[in-house]
Coordinates of C-alpha atoms in Angstrom, one line a residue:
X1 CA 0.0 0.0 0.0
X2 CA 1.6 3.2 -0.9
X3 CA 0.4 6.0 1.7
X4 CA -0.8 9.2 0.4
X5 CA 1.5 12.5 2.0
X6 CA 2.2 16.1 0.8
X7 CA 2.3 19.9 2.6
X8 CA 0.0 22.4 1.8
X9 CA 0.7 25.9 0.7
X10 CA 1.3 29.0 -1.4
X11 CA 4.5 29.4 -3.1
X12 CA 6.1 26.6 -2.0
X13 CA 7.8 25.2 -4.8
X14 CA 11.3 25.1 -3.2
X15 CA 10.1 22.9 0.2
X16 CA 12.9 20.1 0.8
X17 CA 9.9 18.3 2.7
X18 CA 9.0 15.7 -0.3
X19 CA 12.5 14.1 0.0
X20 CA 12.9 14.2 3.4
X21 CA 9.8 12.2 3.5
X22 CA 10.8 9.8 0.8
X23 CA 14.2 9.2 3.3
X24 CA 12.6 8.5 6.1
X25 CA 10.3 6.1 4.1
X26 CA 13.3 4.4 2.6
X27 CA 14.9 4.0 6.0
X28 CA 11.5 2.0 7.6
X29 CA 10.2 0.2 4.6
X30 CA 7.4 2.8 4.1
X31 CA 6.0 3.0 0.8
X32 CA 4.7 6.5 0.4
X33 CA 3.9 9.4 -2.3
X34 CA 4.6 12.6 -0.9
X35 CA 4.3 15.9 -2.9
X36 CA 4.1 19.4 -2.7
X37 CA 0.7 20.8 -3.2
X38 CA 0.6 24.6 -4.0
X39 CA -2.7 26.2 -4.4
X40 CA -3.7 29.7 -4.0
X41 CA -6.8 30.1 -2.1
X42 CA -9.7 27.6 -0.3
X43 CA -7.4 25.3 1.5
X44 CA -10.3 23.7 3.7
X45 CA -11.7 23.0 0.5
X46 CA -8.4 21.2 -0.8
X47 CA -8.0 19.4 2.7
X48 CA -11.3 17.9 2.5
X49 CA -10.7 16.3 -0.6
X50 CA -7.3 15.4 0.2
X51 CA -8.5 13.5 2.6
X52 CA -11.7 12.4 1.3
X53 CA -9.7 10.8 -1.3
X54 CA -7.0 8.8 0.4
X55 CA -4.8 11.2 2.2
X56 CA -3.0 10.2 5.1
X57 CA -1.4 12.8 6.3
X58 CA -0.3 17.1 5.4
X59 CA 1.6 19.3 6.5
X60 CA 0.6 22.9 6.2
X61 CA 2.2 25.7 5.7
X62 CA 2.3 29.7 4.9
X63 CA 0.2 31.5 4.2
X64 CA -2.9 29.0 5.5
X65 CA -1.7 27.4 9.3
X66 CA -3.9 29.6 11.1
X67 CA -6.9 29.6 8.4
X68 CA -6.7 25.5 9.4
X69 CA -6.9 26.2 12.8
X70 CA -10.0 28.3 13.0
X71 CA -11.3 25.6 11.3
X72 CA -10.3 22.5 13.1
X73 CA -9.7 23.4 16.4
X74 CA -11.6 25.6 19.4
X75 CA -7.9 27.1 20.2
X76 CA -8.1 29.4 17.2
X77 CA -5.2 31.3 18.6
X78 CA -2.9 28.6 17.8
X79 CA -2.0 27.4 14.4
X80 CA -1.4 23.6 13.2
X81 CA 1.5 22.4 10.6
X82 CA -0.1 18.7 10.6
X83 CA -2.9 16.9 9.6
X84 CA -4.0 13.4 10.2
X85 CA -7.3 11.6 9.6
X86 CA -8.6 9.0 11.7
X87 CA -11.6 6.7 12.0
X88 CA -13.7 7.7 15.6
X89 CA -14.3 4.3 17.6
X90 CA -18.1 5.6 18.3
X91 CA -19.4 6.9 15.3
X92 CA -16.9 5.1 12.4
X93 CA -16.5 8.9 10.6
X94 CA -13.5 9.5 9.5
X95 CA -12.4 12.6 11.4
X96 CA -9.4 15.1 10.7
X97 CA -7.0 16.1 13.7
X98 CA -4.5 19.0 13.9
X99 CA -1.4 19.1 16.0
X100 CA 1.8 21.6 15.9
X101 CA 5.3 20.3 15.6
X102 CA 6.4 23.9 15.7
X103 CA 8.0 24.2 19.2
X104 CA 8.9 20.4 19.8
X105 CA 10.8 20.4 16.5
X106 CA 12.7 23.6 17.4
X107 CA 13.6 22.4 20.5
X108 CA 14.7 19.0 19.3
X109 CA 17.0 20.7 16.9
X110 CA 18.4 23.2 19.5
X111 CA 19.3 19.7 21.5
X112 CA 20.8 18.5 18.3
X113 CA 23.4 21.6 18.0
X114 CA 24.4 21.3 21.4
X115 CA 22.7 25.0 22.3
X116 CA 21.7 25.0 25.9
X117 CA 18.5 26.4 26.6
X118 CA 17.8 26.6 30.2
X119 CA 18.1 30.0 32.3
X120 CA 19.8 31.5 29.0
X121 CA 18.4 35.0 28.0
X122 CA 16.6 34.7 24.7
X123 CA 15.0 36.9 22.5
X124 CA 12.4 36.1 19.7
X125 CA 11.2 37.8 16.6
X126 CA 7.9 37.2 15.1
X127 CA 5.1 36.0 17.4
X128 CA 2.6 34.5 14.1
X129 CA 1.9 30.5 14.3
X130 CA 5.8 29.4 14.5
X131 CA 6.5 32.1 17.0
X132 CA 3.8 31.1 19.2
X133 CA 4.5 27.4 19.5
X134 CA 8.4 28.2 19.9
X135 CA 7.7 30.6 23.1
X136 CA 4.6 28.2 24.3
X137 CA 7.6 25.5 24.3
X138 CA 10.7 26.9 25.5
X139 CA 9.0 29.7 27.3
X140 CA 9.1 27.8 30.7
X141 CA 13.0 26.9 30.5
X142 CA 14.6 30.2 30.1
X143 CA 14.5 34.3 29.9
X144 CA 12.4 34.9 27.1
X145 CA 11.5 38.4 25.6
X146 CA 9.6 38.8 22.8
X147 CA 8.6 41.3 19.5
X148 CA 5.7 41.2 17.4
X149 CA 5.1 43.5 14.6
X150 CA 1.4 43.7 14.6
X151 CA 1.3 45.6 17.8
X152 CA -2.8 45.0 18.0
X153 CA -1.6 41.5 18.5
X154 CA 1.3 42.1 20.6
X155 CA -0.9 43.9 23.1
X156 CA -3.2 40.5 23.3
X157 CA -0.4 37.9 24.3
X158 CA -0.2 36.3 27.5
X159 CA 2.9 37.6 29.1
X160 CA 3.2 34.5 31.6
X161 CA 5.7 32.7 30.5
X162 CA 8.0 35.7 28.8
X163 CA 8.1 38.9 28.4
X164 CA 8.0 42.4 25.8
X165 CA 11.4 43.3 24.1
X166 CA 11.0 47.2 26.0
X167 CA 11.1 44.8 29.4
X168 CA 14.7 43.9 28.5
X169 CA 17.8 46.1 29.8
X170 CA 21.9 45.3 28.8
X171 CA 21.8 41.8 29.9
X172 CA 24.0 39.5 27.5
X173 CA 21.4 37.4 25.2
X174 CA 22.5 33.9 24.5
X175 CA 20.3 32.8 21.6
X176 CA 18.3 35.2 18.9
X177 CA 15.6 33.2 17.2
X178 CA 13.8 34.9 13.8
X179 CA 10.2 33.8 13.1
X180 CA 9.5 37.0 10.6
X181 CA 9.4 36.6 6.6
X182 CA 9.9 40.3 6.0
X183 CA 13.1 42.0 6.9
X184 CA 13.0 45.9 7.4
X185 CA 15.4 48.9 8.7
X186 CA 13.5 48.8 12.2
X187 CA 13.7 45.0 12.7
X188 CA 17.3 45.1 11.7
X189 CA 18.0 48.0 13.9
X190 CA 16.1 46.5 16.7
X191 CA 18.4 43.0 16.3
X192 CA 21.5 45.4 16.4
X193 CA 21.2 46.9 19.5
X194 CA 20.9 44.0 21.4
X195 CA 24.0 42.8 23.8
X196 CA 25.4 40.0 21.5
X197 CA 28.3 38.2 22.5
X198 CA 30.8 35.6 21.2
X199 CA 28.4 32.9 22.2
X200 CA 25.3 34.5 21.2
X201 CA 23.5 32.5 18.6
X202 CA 21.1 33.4 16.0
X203 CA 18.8 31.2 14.3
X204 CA 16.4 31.8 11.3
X205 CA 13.7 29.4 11.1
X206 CA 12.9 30.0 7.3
X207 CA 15.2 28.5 5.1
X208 CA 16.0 29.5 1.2
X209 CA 14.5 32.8 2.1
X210 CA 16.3 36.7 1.3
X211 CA 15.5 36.8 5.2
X212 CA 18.4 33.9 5.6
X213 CA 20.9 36.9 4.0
X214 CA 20.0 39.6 6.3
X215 CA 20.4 37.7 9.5
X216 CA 23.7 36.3 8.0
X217 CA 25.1 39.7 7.8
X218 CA 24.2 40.6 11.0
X219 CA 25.6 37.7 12.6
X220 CA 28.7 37.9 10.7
X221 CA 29.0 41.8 11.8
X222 CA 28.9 40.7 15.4
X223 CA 30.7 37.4 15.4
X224 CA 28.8 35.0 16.1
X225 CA 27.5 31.6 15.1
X226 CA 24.1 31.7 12.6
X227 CA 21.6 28.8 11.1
X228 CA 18.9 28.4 9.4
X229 CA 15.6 26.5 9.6
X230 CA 16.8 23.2 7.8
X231 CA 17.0 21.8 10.8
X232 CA 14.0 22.5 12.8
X233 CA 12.4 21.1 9.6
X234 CA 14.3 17.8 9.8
X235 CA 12.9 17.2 13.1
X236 CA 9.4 18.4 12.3
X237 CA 9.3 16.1 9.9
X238 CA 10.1 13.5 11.8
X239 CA 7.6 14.3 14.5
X240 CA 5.0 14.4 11.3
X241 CA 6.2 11.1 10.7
X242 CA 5.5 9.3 13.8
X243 CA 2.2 10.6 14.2
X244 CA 1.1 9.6 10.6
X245 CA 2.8 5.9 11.3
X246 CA 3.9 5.7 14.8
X247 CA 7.3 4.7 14.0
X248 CA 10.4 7.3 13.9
X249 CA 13.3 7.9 11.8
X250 CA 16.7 7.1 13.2
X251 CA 18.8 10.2 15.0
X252 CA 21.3 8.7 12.5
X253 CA 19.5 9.4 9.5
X254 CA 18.4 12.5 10.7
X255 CA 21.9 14.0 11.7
X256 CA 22.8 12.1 8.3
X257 CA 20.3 14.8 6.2
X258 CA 21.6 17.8 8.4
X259 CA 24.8 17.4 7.4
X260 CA 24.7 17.1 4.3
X261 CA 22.0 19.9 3.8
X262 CA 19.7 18.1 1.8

């Protein structure tokens, strides 16, 4: 039986998640088909019939993560990156069920590059779907302020677990993490005047992205280490993985893929 897998999106044309899949499908004797799908509008619509139709499992992606989630899930302030369908013991209906590999996945890879996480100052960029789950997950374990662009939204967040970038003073931050798409003089200027050091990191989550080059050069101005989201999606993908088949890739084959870069 050859399962039915793809990700969901606009634009999307460069994703490296197609062969990912097909690696960790080689590696555990999965036969599967997974393929980018790139629409531009109506992706409930598209879902449905994916599904409807065979699907096993998607993965979403920009622009539509939080149009899914209004729509499959009462927590309409949180988005989903993956799909699954199941069959309901009660009423035999197949039913579709979101989750968010989001923050796990980040936080796997930060374990992955040896980056220490606990009681380090932090400061994140970009509170949409990605940002969310990132903060929700490593909120608890260390210093985290955070910026938001849409200040209507900004103003809404639950400051429990971290706090605004205006709350933060000189203290020396450890780890810069990006979850923005578009780049500007304010946001770079805001990144600048924070208290880097020579074991600062900064990480990008997008990956093939013009933001990847503007966070490069800042990191390169100030000395310090830089990546991108390659990783993050590595391990997302693997989390995708064992809820669609409840089976994991190897860390082998996964540090395998991260160092080569795909």
């Amino acid at each position: 039986m050859k399962y039915k897998l793809g990700i969901l999106g606009k634009d999307i044309n460069y994703s490296l998640s197609p062969k990912i899949h097909k690696l960790f499908g080689k590696e555990l004797n999965i036969d599967l088909n997974y393929e980018i799908y790139d629409i531009e509008k109506d992706p409930i619509i598209f879902i449905e019939n994916f599904f409807n139709n065979g699907g096993k499992g998607l993965n979403i992606t920009k622009p539509f993560k939080e149009i899914v989630a209004q729509h499959y899930s009462k927590n309409q302030k949180r988005s989903f990156n993956t799909l699954s369908v199941y069959t309901d013991d009660f009423s035999k209906n197949k039913l579709i069920k979101g989750s968010s590999t989001d923050g796990q996945g980040f936080y796997e890879d930060l374990i992955s590059k040896n980056i220490p996480i606990n009681n380090k100052n932090v400061v994140l960029f970009g509170m949409g779907g990605a940002g969310m789950a990132i903060a929700d997950e490593i909120g608890k374990d260390c210093n985290l302020f955070v910026w938001n662009r849409n200040t209507k939204k900004y103003n809404t967040l639950n400051f429990d677990r971290y706090k605004r970038l205006d709350e933060l003073s000189d203290q020396e931050i450890d780890i810069v993490i990006s979850c923005v798409s578009d780049i500007d003089d304010y946001l770079i200027e805001l990144v600048n005047r924070l208290n880097l050091v020579k074991s600062s990191v900064m990480i990008d989550v997008n990956y093939d992205h013009s933001s990847n080059d503007a966070f490069l050069k800042i990191s390169d101005s100030h000395n310090i280490k830089f990546y991108t989201g390659e990783g993050m999606l590595i391990e997302q993908a693997a989390l995708s993985f064992s809820k669609w088949f409840g089976v994991s890739p190897s860390l082998k084959l996964k540090e395998k893929i991260k160092n080569e870069r795909l």
